Short mmCIF file of C-alpha atoms in Angstrom, two decimals:
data_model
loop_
_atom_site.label_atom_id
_atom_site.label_comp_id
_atom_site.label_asym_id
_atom_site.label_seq_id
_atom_site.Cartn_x
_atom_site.Cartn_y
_atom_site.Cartn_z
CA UNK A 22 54.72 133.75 212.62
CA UNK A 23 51.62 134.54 210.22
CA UNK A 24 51.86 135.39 206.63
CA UNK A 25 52.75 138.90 206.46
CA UNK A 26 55.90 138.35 208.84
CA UNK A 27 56.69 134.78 207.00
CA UNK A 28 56.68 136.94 203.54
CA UNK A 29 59.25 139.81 204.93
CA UNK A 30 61.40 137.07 207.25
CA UNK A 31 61.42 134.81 204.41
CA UNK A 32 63.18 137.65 201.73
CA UNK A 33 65.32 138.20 204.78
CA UNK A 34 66.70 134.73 204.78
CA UNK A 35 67.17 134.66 200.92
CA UNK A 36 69.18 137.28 201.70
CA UNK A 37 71.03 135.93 204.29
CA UNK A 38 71.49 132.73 201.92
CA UNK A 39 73.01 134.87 199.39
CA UNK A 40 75.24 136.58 201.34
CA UNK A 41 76.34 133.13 203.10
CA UNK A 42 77.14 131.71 199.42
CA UNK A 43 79.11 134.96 198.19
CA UNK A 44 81.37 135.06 201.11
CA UNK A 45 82.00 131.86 201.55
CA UNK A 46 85.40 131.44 201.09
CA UNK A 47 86.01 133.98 204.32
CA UNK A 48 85.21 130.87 206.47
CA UNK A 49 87.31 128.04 207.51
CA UNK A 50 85.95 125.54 205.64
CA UNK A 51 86.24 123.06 208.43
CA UNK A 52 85.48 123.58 212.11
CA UNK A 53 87.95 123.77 215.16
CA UNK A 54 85.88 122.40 217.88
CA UNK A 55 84.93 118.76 219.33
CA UNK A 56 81.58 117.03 219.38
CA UNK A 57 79.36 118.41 222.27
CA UNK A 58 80.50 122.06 222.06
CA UNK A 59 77.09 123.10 221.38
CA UNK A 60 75.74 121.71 225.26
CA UNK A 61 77.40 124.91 226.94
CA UNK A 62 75.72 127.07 224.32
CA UNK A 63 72.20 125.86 224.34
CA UNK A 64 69.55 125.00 226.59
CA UNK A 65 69.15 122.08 227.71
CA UNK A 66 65.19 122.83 227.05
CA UNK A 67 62.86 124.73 224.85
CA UNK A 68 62.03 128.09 226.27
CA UNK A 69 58.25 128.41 227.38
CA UNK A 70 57.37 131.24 225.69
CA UNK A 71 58.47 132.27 222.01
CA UNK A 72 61.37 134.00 221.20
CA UNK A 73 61.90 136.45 218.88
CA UNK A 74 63.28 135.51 214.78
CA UNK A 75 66.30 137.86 215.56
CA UNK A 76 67.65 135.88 218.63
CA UNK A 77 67.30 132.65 216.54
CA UNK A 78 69.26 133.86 213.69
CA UNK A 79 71.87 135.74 216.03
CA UNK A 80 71.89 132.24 217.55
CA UNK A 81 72.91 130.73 213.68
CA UNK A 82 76.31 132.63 213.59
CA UNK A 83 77.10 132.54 217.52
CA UNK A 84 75.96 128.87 217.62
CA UNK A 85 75.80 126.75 214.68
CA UNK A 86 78.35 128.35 212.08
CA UNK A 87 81.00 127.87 214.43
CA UNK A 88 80.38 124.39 214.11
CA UNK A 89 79.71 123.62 210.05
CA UNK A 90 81.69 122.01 207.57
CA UNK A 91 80.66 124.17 204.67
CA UNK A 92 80.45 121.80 201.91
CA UNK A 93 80.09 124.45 199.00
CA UNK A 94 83.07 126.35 199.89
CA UNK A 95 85.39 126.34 197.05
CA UNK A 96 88.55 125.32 199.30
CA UNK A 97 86.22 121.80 199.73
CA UNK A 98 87.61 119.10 197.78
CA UNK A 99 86.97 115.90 200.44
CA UNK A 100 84.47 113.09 199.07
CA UNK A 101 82.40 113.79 196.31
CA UNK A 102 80.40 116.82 195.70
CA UNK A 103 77.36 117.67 197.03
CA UNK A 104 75.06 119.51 194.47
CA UNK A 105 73.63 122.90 194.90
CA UNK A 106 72.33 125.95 192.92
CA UNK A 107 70.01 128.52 193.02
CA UNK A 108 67.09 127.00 191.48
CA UNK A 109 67.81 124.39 193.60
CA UNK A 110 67.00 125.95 196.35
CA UNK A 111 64.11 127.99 195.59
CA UNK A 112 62.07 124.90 194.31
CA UNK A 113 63.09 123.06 197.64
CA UNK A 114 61.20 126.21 199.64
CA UNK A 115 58.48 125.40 197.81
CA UNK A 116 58.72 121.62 198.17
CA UNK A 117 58.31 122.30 201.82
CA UNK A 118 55.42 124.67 201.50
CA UNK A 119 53.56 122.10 199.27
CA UNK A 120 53.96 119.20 201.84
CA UNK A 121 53.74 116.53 199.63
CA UNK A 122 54.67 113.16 201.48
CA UNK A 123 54.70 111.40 198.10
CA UNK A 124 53.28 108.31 199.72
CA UNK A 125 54.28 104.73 197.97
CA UNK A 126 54.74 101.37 200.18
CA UNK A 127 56.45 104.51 202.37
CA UNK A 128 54.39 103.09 205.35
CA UNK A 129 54.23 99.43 207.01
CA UNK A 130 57.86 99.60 207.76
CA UNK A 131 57.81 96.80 210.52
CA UNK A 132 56.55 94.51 207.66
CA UNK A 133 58.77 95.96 205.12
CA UNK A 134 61.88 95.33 208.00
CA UNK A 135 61.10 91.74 208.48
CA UNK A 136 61.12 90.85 205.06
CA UNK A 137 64.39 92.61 204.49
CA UNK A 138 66.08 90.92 207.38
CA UNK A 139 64.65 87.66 206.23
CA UNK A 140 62.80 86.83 209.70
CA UNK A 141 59.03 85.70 210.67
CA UNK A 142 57.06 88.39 211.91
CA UNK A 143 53.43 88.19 213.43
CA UNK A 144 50.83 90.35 214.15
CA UNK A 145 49.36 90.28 217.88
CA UNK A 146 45.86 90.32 218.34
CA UNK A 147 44.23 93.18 220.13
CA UNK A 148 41.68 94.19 222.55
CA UNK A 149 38.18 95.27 222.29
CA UNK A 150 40.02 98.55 222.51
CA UNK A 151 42.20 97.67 219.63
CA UNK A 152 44.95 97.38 221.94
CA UNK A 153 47.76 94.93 222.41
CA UNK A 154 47.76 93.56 226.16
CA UNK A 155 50.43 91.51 227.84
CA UNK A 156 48.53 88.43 228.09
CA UNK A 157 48.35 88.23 223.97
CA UNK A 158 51.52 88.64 223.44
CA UNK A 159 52.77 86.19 226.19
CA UNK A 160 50.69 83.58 224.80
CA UNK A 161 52.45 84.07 221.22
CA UNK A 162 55.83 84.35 222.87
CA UNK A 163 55.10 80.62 224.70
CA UNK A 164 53.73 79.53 221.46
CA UNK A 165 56.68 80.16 219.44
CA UNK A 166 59.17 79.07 221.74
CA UNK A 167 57.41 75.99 221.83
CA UNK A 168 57.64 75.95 218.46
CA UNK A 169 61.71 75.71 218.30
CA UNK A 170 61.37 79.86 216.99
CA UNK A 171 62.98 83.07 219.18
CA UNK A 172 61.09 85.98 219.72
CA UNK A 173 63.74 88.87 219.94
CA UNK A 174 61.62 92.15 218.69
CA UNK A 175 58.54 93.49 219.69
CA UNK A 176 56.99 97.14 217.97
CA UNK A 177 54.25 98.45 220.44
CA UNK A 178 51.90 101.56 219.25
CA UNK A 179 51.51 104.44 220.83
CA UNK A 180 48.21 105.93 218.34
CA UNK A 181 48.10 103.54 216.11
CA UNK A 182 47.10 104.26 212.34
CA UNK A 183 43.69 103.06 212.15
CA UNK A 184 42.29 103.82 215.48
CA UNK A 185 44.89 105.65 217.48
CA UNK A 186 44.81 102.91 220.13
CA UNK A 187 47.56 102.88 222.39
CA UNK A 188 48.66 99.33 223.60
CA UNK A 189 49.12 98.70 227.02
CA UNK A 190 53.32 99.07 227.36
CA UNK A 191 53.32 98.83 231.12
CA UNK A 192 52.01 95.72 230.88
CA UNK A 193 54.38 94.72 228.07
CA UNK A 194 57.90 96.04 228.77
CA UNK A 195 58.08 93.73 231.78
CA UNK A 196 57.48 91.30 229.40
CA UNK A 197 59.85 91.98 226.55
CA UNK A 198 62.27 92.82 229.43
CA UNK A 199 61.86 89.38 230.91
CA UNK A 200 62.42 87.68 227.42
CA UNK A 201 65.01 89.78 226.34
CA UNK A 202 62.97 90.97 223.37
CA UNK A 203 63.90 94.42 221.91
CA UNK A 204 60.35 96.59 222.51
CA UNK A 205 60.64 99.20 219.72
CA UNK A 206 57.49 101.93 220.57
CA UNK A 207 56.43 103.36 217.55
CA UNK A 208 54.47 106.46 218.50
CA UNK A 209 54.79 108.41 215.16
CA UNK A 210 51.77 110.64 215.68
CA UNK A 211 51.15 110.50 219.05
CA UNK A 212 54.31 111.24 220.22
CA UNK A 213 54.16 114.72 219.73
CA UNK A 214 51.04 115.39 222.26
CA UNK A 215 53.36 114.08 224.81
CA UNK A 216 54.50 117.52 225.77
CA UNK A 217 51.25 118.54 226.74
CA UNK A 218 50.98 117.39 230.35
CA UNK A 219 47.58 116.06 230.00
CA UNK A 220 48.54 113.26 227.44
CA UNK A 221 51.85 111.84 229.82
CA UNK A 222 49.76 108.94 231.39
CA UNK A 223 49.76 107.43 227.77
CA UNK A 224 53.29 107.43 228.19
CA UNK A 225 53.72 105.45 231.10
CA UNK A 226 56.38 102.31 230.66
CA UNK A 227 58.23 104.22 228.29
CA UNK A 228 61.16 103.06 231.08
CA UNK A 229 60.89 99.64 229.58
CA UNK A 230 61.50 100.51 225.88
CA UNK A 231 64.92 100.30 224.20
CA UNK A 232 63.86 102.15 221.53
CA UNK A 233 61.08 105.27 221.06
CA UNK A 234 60.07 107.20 217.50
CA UNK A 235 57.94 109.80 216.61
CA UNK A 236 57.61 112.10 213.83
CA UNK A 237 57.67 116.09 214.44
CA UNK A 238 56.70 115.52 211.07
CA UNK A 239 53.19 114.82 211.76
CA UNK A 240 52.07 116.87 214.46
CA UNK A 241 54.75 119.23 215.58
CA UNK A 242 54.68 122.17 213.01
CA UNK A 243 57.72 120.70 211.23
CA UNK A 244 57.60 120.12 207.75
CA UNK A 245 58.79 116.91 205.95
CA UNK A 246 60.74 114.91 206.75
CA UNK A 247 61.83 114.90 210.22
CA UNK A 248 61.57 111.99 212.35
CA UNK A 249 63.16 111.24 216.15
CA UNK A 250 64.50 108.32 217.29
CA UNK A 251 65.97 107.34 221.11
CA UNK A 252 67.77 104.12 221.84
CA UNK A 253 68.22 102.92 225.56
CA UNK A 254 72.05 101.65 225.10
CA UNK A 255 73.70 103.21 221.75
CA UNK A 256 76.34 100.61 221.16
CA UNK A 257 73.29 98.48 220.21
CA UNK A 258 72.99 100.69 217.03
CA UNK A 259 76.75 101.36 216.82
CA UNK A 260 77.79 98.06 216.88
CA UNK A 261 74.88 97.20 214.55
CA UNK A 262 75.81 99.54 211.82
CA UNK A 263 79.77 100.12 212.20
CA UNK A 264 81.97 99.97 209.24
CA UNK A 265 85.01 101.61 208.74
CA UNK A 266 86.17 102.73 205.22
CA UNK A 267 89.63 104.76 205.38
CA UNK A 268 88.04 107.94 203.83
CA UNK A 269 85.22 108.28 206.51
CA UNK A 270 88.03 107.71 209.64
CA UNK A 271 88.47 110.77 211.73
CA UNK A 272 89.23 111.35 215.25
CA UNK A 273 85.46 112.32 216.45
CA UNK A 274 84.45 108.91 214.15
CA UNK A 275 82.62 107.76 217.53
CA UNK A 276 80.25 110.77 217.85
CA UNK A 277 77.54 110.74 215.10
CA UNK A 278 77.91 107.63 212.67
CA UNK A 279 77.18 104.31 212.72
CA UNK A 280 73.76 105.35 213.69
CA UNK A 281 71.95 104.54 210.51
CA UNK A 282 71.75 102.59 206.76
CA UNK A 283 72.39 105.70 204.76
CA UNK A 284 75.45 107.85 204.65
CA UNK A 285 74.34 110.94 205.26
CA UNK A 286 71.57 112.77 206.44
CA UNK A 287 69.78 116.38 206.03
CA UNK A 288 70.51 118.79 209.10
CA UNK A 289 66.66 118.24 209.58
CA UNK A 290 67.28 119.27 213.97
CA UNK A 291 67.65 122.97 212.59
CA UNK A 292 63.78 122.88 211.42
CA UNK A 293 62.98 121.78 215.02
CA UNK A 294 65.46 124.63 216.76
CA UNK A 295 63.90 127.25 214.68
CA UNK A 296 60.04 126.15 215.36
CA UNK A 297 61.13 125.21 219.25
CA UNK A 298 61.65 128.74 219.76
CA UNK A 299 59.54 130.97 217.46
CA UNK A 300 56.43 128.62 219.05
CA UNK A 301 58.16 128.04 222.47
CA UNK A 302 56.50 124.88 224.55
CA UNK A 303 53.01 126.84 225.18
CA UNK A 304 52.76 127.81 221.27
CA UNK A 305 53.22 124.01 220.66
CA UNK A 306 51.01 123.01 222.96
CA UNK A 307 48.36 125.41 222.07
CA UNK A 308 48.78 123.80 218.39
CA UNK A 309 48.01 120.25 219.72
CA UNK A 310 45.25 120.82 222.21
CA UNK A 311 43.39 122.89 219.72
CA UNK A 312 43.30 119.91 217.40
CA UNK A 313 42.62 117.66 220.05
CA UNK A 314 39.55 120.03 220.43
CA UNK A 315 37.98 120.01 217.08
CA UNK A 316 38.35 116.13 216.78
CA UNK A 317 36.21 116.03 220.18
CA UNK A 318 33.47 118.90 218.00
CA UNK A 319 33.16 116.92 215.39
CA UNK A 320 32.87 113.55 217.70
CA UNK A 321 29.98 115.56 219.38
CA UNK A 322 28.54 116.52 215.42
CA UNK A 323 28.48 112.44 214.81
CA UNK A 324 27.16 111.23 217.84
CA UNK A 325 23.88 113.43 217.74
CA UNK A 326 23.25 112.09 214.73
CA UNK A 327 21.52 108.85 215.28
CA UNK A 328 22.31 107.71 211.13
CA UNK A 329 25.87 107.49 212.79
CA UNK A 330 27.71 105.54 215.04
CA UNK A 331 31.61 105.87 216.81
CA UNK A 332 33.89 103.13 216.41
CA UNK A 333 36.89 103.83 218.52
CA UNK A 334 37.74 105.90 221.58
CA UNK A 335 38.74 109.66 220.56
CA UNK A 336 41.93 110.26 222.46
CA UNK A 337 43.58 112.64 220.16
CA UNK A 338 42.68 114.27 216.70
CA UNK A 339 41.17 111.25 215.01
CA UNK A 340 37.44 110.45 214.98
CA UNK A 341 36.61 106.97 213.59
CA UNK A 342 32.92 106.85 212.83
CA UNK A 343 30.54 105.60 210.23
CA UNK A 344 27.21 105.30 208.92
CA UNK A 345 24.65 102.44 211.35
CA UNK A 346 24.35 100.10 208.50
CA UNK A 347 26.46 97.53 206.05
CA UNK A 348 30.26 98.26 205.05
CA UNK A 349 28.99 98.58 201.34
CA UNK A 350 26.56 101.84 202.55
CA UNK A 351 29.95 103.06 204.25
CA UNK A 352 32.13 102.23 201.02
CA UNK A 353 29.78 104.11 198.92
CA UNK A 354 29.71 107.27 201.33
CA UNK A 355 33.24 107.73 200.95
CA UNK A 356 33.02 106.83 197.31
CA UNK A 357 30.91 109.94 197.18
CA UNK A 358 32.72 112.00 199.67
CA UNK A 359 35.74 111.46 197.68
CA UNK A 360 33.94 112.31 194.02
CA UNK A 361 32.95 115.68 195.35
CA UNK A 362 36.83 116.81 195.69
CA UNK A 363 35.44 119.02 198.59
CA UNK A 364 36.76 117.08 201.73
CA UNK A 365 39.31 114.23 201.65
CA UNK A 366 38.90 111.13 203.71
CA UNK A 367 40.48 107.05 204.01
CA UNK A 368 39.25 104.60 205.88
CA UNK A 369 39.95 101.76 207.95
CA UNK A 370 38.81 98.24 208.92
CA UNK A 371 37.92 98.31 212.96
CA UNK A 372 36.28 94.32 213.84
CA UNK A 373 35.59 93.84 210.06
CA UNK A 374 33.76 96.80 209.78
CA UNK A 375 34.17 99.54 207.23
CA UNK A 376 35.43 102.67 209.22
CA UNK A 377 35.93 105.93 207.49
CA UNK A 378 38.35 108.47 209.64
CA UNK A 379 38.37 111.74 210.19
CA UNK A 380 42.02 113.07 211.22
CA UNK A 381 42.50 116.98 212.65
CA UNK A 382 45.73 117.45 210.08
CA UNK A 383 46.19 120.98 208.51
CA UNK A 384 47.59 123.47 210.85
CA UNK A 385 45.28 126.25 209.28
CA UNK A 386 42.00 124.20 210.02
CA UNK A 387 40.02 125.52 212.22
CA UNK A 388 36.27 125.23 213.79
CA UNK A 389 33.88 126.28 210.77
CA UNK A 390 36.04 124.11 208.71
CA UNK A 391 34.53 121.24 211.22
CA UNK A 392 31.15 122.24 210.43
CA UNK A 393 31.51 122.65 206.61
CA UNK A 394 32.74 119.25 206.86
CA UNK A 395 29.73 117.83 208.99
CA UNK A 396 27.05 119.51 207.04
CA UNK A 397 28.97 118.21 203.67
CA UNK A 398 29.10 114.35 205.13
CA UNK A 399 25.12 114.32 206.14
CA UNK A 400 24.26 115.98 202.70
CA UNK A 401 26.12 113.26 200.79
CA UNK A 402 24.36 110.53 203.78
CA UNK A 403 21.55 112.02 203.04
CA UNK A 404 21.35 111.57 199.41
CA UNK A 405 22.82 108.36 199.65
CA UNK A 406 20.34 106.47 201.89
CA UNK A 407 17.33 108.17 199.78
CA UNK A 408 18.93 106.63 197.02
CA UNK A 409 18.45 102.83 199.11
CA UNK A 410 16.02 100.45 198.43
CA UNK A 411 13.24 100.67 200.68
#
């Protein structure tokens, strides 16, 4: 979908919107069908190739209305309300259009989980590679059972957030399996390259996990916020989370709660049906191996440039590189790069070193955008080392 067809299909769905909230009240406000009706209408894959906007929204009342509780109806008087208008809803298509993440402490969430739960947590030293490998984390696990403590969660990265490293989960499920430690994979960026064939092997020991993440969110053409979680044995989370208040009891209780803190939850999987098929699996892959190819141009722009140095492997669409010289020369390039308002960067800290990174993000970026960037980094280098005491 480019911009000419996103303008007319978007004033089509306004107008399908409207008409959905005049004529409401000609629905049943509350479906007759049981949880898992939708298997026998859907595919159990995305299609390969795209399909067109007009079988997707045929889809929407063959496929999904069938199933909705339409909680605007005016026959809807269950709970509490839940607020809508107009303006409402035009600010929230630009919302997504915008993008903003709205970042706070919004990130370190393993950190963030311990302290809510009240347990010890500790960070596992990594390879040269900036990978976790089985023999650090055994010798923690002896260490603390030695110590009178139980180790009973373990987070692995798949692309971590600094580096992209992936650590070594063959190695480490057999482990955590052997233990019984929960091994949680977090692979909230990388996870979406894993439907390009290529990028599997990184996937390997994913049999091990009881738990897998990513974020469509990142990488997968689907606008905030839409994460995707898989547990190994559900009644883990179930049991976890279950309570039972007489106004939420219904027959099909079993079938979708229990499954997180919050109540509710935004129908987010309709973002992903809608992209699944207007891209179809080659569209999506397209989108990721194209990015994966500009991070590997502009690792080819920094390493013939002798001022400059790579610090970590590039394995996806994030370069980590920096200047050959003191973290204060980095700290001031970005300090500059980040004054000019022309490119934006952050860094990271890779063996004590000051790392600045380069991540392939925007969907609309595309190879002179590279170069711009590139000859914009050396001018600013440039200027800054003259500016050096000889």
């Amino acid at each position: 979908m480019d911009a000419a067809e996103f303008r007319r299909r978007g004033k089509e769905m306004v107008d399908y919107m409207a008409d959905y909230l005049e004529n409401i009240e000609q629905r049943p406000v509350y479906p007759d069908l049981e949880p898992g009706y939708l298997r026998s209408l859907i595919p159990t894959e995305a299609p390969l190739e795209p399909e067109s906007y007009e079988e997707i929204m045929h889809d929407v009342e063959r496929v999904i209305m069938p199933g909705i509780t339409h909680w605007h109806s005016p026959n809807f008087f269950a709970y509490f309300p839940a607020a809508s208008s107009y303006p409402a809803m035009v600010a929230d298509m630009l919302c997504g259009a915008i993008g903003c993440i709205g970042f706070s402490w919004a990130h370190s969430s393993v950190e963030r989980a311990a302290l809510i739960g009240a347990v010890m947590m500790r960070k596992v030293p990594t390879d040269e590679h900036y990978a976790v490998r089985e023999e650090m984390l055994r010798k923690m696990v002896e260490e603390d059972k030695a110590a009178g403590l139980i180790p009973f969660y373990f987070c692995a990265t798949l692309g971590t957030t600094p580096s992209c490293a992936f650590d070594h989960i063959m190695e480490l499920g057999p482990l955590c399996n052997k233990e019984n430690m929960w091994m949680h994979i977090d692979a909230a960026y990388a996870g979406s390259a894993f439907i390009c064939p290529e990028f599997r092997p990184l996937l390997n020991g994913i049999e091990y996990a009881d738990s897998f993440n990513f974020n469509p969110h990142k990488w997968l053409l689907v606008n905030f916020d839409c994460s995707a979680m898989w547990v190994k044995k559900r009644a883990d989370i179930i049991g976890a989370f279950k309570m039972e208040p007489l106004y939420l009891k219904h027959e099909n209780q079993e079938s979708g709660r229990h499954w997180q803190i919050p109540l509710g939850r935004r129908f987010r999987s309709l973002k992903l049906w809608f992209v699944f098929r207007m891209y179809g699996l080659k569209g999506l892959q397209a989108h990721i191996r194209k990015q994966v190819a500009l991070a590997k141009e502009f690792e080819s722009l920094v390493r013939a440039d002798k001022r400059f140095e790579i610090c970590a492997e590039v394995v996806l669409g994030l370069v980590c590189f920096r200047l050959k010289g003191s973290n204060e020369l980095n700290q001031n390039l970005l300090k500059k790069i980040t004054k000019s308002r022309e490119l934006h960067l952050v860094p990271c800290q890779l063996s004590g070193r000051f790392v600045l990174r380069f991540a392939i993000c925007a969907r609309r970026t595309e190879s002179r955008h590279i170069q711009q960037a590139w000859r914009h980094i050396t001018q600013l280098a440039f200027e800054l080392l003259q500016e050096q005491p000889h």
